XYZ file of C-alpha atoms in Angstrom:
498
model
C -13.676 7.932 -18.663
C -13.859 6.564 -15.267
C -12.527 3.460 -14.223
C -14.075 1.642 -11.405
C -11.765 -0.951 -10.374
C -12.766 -4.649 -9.298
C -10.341 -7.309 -9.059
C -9.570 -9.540 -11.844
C -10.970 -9.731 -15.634
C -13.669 -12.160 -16.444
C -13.090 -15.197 -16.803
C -16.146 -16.470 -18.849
C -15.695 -19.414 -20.915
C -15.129 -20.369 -24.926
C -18.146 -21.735 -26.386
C -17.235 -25.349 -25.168
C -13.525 -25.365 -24.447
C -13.177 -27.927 -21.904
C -9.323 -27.637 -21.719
C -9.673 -24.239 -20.580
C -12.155 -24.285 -18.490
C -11.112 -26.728 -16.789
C -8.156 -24.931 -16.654
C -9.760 -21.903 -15.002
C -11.561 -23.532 -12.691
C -8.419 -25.169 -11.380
C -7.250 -21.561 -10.923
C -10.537 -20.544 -8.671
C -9.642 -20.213 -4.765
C -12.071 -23.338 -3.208
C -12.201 -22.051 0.028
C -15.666 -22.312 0.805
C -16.992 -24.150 3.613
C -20.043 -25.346 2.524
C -19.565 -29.205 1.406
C -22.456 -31.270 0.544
C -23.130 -35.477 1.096
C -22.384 -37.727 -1.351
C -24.637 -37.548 -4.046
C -27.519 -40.335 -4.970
C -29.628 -39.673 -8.197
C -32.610 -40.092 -5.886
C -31.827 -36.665 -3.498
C -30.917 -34.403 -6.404
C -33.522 -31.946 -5.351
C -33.161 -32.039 -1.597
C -29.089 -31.482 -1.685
C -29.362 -28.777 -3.663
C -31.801 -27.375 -1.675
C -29.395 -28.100 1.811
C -26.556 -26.402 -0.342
C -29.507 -23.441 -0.758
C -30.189 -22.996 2.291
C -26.255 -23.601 3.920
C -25.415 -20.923 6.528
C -23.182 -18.922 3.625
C -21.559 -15.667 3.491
C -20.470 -13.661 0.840
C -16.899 -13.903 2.351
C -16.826 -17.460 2.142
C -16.925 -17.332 -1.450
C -14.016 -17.146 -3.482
C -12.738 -13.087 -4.531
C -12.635 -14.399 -8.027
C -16.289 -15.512 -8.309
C -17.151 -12.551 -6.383
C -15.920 -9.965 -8.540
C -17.576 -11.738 -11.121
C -20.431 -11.486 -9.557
C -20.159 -7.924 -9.885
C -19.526 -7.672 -13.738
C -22.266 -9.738 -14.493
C -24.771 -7.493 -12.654
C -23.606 -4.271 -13.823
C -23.694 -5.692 -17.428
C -27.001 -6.832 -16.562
C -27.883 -3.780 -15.353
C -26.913 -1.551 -18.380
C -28.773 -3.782 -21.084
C -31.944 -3.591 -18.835
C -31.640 0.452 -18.412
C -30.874 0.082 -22.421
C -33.711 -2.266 -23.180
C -36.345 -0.410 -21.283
C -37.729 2.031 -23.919
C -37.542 -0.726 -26.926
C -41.184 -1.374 -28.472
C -41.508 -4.653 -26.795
C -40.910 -3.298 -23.607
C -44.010 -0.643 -24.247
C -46.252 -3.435 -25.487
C -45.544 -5.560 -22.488
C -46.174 -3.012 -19.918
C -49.137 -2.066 -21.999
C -50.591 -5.551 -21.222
C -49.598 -5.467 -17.495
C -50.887 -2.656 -16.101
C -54.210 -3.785 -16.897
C -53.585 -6.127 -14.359
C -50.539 -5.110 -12.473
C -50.988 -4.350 -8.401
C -49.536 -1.819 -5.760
C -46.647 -0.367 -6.602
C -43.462 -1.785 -5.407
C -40.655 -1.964 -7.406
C -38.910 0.885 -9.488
C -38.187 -0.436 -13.322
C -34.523 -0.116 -14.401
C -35.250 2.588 -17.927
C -38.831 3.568 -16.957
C -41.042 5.804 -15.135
C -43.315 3.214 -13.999
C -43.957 1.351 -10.977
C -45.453 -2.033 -10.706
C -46.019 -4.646 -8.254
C -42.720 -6.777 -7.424
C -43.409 -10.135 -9.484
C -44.717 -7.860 -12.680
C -41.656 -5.749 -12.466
C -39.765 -9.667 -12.320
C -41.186 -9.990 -15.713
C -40.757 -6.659 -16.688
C -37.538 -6.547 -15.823
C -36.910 -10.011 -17.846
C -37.829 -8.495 -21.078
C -36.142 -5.276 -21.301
C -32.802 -6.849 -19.918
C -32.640 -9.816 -22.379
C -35.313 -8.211 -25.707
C -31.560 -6.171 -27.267
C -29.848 -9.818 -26.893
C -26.721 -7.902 -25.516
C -27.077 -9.690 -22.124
C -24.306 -12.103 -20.368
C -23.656 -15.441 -21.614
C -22.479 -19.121 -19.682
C -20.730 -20.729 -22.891
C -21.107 -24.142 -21.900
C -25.017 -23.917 -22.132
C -25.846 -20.691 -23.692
C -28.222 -19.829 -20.841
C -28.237 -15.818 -20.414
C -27.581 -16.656 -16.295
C -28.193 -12.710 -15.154
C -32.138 -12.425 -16.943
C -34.129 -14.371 -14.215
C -32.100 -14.349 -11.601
C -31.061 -10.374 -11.599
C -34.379 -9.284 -12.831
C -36.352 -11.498 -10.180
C -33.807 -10.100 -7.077
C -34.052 -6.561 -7.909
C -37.496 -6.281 -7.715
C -37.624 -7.995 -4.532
C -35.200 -5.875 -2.984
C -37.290 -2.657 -2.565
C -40.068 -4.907 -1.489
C -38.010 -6.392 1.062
C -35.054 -4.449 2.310
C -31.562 -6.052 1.597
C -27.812 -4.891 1.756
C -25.467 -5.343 -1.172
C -23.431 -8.559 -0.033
C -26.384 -10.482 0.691
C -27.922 -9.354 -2.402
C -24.951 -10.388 -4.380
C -24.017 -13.591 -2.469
C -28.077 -14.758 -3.448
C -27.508 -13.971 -7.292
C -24.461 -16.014 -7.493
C -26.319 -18.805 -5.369
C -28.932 -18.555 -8.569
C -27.261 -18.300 -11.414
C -24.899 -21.149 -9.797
C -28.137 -23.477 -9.608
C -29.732 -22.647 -12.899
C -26.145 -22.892 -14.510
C -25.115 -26.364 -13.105
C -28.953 -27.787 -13.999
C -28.625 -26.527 -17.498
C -25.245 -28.657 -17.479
C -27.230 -31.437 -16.463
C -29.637 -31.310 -19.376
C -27.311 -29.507 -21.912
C -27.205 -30.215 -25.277
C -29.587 -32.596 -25.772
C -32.392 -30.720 -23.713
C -31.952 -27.523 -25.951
C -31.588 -29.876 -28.781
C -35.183 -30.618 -28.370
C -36.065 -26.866 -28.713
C -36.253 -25.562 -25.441
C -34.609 -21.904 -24.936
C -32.710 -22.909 -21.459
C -32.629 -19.540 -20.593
C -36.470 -20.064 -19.840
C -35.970 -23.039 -18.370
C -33.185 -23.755 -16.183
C -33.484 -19.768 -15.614
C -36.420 -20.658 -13.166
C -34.559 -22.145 -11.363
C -32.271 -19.952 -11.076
C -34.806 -17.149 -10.024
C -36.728 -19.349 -7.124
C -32.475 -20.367 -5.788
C -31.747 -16.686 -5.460
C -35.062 -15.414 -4.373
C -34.812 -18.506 -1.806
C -31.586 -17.653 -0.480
C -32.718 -13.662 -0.458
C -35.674 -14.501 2.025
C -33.523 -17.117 3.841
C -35.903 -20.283 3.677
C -34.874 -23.152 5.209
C -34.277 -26.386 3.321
C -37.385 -27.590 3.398
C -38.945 -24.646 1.695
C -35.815 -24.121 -0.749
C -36.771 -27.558 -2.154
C -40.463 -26.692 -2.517
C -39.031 -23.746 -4.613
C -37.096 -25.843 -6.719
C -40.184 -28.089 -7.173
C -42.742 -25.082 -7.831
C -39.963 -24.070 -10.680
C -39.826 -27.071 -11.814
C -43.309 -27.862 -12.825
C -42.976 -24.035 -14.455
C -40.177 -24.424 -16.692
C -40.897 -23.526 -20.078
C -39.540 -22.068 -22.885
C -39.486 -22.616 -26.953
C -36.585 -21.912 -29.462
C -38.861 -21.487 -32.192
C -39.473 -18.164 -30.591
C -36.481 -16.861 -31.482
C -36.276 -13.931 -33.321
C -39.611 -12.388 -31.580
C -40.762 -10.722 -29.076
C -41.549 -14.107 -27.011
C -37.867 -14.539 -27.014
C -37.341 -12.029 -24.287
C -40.317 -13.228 -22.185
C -38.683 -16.498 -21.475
C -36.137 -14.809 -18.834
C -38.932 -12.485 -17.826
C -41.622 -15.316 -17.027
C -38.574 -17.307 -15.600
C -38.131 -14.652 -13.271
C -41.682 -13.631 -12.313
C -42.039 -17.054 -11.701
C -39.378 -18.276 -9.717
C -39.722 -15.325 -7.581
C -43.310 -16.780 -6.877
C -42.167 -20.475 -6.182
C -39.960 -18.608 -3.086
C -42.822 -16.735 -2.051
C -45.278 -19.610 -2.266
C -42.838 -21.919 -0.503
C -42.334 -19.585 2.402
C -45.823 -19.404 2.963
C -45.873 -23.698 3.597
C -47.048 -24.308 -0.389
C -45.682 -27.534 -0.801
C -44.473 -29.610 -3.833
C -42.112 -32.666 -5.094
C -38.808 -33.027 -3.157
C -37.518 -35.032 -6.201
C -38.939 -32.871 -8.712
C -35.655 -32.782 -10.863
C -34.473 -36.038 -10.793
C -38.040 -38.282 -10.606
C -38.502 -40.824 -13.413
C -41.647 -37.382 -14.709
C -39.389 -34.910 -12.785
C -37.483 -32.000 -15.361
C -34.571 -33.451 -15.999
C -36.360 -37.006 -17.820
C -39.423 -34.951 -19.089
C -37.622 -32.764 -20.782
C -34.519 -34.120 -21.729
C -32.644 -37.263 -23.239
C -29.364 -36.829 -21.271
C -29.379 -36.491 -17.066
C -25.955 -35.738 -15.787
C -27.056 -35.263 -11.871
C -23.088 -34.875 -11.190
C -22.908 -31.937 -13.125
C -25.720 -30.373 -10.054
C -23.861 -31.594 -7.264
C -19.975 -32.479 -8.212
C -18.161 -30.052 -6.557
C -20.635 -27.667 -5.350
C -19.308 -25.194 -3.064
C -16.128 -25.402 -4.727
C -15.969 -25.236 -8.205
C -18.139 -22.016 -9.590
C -19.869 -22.003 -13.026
C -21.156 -18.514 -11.769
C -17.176 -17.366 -12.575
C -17.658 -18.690 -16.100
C -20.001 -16.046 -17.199
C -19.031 -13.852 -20.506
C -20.274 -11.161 -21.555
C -21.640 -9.671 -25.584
C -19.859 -7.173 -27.306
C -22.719 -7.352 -29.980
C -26.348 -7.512 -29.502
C -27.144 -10.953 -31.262
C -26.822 -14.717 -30.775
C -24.021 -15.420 -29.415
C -22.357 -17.596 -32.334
C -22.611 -15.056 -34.759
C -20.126 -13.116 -33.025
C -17.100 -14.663 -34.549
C -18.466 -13.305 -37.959
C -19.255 -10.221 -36.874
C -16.198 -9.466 -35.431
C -13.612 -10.810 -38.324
C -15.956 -8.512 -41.261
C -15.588 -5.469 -38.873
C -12.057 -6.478 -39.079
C -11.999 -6.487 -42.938
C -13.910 -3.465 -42.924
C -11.461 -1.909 -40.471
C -8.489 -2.861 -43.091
C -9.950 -1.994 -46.254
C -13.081 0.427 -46.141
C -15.999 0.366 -46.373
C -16.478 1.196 -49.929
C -14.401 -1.250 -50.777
C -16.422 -3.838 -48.846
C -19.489 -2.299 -50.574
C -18.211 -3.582 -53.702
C -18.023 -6.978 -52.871
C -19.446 -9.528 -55.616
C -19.700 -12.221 -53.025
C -19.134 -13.091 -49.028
C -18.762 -16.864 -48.068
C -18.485 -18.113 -44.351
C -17.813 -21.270 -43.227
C -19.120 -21.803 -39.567
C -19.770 -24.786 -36.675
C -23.397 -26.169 -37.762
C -24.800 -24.472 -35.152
C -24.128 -21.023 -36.224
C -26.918 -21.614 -39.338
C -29.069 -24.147 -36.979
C -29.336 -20.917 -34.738
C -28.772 -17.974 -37.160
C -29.546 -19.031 -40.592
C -32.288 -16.335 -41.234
C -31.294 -15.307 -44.614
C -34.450 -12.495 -45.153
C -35.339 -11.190 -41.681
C -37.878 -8.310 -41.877
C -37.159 -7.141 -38.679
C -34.617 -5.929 -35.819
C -35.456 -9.049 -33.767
C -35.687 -11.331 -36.521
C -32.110 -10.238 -37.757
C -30.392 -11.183 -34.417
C -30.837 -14.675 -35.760
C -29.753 -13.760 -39.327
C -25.001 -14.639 -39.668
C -26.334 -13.107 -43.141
C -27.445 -9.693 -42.170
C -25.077 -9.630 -39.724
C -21.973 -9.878 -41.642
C -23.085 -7.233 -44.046
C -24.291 -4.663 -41.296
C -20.525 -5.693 -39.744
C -18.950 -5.054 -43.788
C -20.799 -1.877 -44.590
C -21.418 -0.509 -41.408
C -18.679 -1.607 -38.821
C -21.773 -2.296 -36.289
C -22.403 -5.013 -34.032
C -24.346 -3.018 -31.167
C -28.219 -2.450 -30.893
C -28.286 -0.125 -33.974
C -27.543 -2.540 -36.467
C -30.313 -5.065 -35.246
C -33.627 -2.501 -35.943
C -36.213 -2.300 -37.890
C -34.322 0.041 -40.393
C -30.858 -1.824 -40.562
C -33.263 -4.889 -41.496
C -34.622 -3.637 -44.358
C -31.955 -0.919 -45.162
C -31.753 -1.769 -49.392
C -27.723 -1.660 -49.470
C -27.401 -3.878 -46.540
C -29.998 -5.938 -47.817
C -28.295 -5.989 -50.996
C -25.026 -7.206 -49.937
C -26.628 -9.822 -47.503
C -28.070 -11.960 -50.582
C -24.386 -12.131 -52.054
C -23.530 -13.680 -48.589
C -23.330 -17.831 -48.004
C -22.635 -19.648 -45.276
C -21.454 -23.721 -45.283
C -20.917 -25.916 -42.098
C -17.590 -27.435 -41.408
C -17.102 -29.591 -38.221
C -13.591 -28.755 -37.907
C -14.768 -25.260 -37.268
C -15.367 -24.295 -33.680
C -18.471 -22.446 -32.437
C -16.026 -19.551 -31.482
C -14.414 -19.901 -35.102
C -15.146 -18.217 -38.321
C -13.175 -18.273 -41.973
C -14.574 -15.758 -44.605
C -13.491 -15.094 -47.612
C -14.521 -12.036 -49.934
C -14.359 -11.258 -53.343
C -13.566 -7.322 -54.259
C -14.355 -5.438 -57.219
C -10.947 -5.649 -58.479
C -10.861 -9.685 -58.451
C -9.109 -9.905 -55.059
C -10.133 -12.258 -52.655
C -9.432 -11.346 -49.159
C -10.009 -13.466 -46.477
C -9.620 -13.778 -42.171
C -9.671 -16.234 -40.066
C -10.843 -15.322 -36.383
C -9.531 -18.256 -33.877
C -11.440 -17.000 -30.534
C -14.478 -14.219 -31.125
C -14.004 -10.431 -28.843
C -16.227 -11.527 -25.854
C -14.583 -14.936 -25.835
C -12.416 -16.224 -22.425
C -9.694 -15.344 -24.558
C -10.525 -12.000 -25.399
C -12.662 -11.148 -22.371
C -14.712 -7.326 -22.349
C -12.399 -5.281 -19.718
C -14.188 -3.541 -16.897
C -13.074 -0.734 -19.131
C -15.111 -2.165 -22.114
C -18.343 -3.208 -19.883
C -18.340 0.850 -18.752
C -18.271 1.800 -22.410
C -20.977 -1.011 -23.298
C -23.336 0.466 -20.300
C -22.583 4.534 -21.168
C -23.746 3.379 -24.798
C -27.070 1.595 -23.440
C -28.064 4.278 -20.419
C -27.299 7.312 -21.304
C -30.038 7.771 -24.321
C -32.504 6.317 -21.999
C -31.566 7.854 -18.066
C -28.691 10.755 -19.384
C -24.867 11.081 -18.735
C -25.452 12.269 -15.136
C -27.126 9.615 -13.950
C -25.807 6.855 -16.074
C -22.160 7.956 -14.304
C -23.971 7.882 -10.586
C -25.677 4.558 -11.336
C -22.076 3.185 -12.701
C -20.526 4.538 -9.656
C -23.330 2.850 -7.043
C -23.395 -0.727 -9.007
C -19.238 -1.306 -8.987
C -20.102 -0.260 -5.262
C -22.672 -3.698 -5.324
C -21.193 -5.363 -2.100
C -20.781 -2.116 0.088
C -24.925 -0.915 -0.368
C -26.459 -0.918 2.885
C -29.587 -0.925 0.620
C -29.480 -2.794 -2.762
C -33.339 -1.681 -3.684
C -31.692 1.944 -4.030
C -30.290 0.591 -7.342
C -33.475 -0.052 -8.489
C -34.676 4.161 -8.083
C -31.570 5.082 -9.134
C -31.434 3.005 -12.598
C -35.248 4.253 -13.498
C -36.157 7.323 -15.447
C -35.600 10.550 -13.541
C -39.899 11.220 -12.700
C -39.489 8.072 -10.700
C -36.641 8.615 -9.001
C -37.681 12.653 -8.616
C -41.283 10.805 -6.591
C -39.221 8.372 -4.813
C -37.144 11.273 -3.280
C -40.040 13.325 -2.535
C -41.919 10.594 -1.006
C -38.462 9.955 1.433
């Protein structure tokens, strides 16, 4: 297998390991030059939007958050090529073409072209509907979904080389990542999927910064994404899950557009008393926007699945493939009971104990520990329709319980099974694979994306599309990544139409 080199390993966070992190970030080059003025909770919106619109080149970021910049759209890349044939993908499209204009944008997976804010949405879905997408630990927000899906299908539309394409998705997922800080936990406490809703703005700061507004316009875009942002948890585990990123995107991309064209909205519309941040949240931390921006990067705190779930079940996941690994599977098979004791979270998020489908059992630590017993799998095959419902998985899934200890971390598990024979064998798993301590290689990532793409696009052009996306930064054309990640007919008319 190939290795594409990029400097350094990621350096995404532990669910909520200040220490480290902080840690990290201490170890980031700050040599930006952008600075911003000291910050007042009444110009939230407006210095964001000057730090939007700063004259800004991808050189003057740091080579740390640029590489991982990279990773995180090549990962992004692979689970939306992976994600494109799934049967919410198909149903979507289904409903859009009805509507959908010119064509414009190539979609990552498919043979279809649609016009460039349906193929935002588009895009949206299949990258984020197999849950296998990047992750920033400190919020859960999947940063890559609106911003990535939102930029690529503006970049055929309007013609854009690699650095400044990748210097305007860090400027998004930077914005959307530091305004989920803001509002994080008790904003997602309240049920909204942040992914949705601080994604937004993440799609309008990079679509900003991709048709160079000025900083009057960026802060209409934050305020047209503002009044947008929307998003429910209790969609989790359906179809309406993976809509969130894609209707963040499709929609952020339109508060640009609409603010180039003079459309006008709130300059305060974050931090006013009926602004985002105090609608729609209990807790407004406006430092966590503006402290240190330009010189301490959440965008090099991204992470990135190894399993195609929520991202706390991951510990579990990983320590019964690791019991599976040690003793068999038949042994594992024979187990008269599985008990897990997990951070609250894991069953607030995941405590599905009879999911009757693929999506539903993403949100299911039950199904997942005895797909990860019997089967050794954590990718998109153990989360279908069949693995669901599969009657030996299903049966060993009812012998599994779950309790919630404090003292456990999110990244933490401790399980404990009971064998045939009257052993009880047990494993504790201190940081989950995926984890800032056990970060996916570049190596890994490759492996991740050849799994995705190649049932969808083939080996060939999986391998050229690998090649072109490590080569992000050096693309005189970053729209070419869009033809060359969609099925072959569309790249076959886009050829013969050159």
């Amino acid at each position: 297998m190939t290795n594409y080199p990029i400097g350094g390993q990621s350096i995404g966070s532990p669910l909520f390991s200040l220490p480290l992190q902080q840690a990290v970030i201490a170890s980031v080059d700050a040599s930006s030059p952008t600075r911003i003025a000291p910050m007042t909770e009444t110009h939230v919106t407006r210095q964001l939007a000057e730090w939007i619109a700063a004259p800004r080149d991808l050189a003057d970021l740091p080579s740390s958050v640029r590489d991982e910049g990279v990773r995180t759209f090549f990962n992004w890349l692979g689970c939306a090529v992976g994600g494109a044939t799934h049967e919410t993908a198909d149903r979507a499209l289904a409903a859009i073409r009805l509507f959908a204009g010119p064509a414009q944008a190539s979609l990552p997976g498919r043979s279809e072209r649609l016009d460039v804010p349906h193929a935002a949405l588009l895009n949206g879905i299949t990258s984020h509907v197999l849950d296998y997408d990047d992750t920033h630990l400190k919020t859960i927000i999947h940063p890559a979904g609106p911003v990535a899906s939102a930029l690529l299908a503006v970049a055929e539309y309007r013609p854009v080389d690699g650095r400044r394409f990748l210097e305007a998705l860090i400027t998004g997922i930077e914005v959307e990542c530091r305004i989920g800080n803001a509002v994080y936990p008790d904003h997602y406490d309240r049920g909204w999927h942040i992914t949705g809703t601080a994604g937004i703005f993440g799609a309008a700061a990079g679509v900003s910064r991709l048709l160079g507004l000025d900083v009057q316009r960026a802060a209409w875009a934050l305020g047209l994404a503002a009044t947008q942002a929307s998003g429910l948890r209790e969609m989790f585990g359906t179809m309406t899950k993976s809509f969130h990123p894609g209707r963040a995107a499709q929609n952020g991309l339109m508060a640009a557009f609409l603010a180039e064209a003079g459309f006008d909205s709130s300059e305060r519309a974050i931090e006013a008393p009926r602004g985002f941040a105090n609608v729609l949240s209990t807790k407004q931390d406006y430092s966590q926007i503006l402290g240190g921006l330009g010189e301490i990067w959440e965008a090099a705190l991204n992470s990135y699945k190894p399993f195609a779930c929520g991202i706390v079940i991951h510990p579990t996941i990983d320590g019964c493939r690791q019991l599976r690994h040690e003793y068999g599977a038949e042994v594992m098979a024979g187990a008269s009971a599985v008990r897990l004791r997990t951070h609250p979270l894991v069953l607030e998020l995941t405590g599905k104990t009879e999911p009757r489908t693929g999506l539903e059992s993403k949100f299911s630590v039950f199904h997942s520990a005895a797909c990860a017993l019997l089967r050794g799998d954590g990718s998109p095959t153990a989360f279908t329709d069949e693995a669901a419902n599969a009657p030996e998985l299903v049966a060993l899934r009812r012998k599994v319980t779950a309790t919630t200890d404090t003292t456990i971390h999110e990244d933490q598990v401790a399980i404990e099974v009971d064998l045939a024979d009257g052993r009880t064998v047990t494993r504790f798993v201190e940081h989950a694979l995926g984890s800032i301590h056990r970060p996916l290689s570049n190596e890994q990532l490759i492996e991740k994306f050849e799994r995705q793409a190649e049932p969808v696009i083939g080996k060939t052009s999986t391998s050229n599309l690998m090649e072109m996306t490590w080569r992000l930064p050096e693309l005189a054309d970053a729209g070419k990544l869009a033809q060359a990640a969609a099925a072959p007919s569309t790249r076959a008319m886009a050829a013969a139409a050159e």
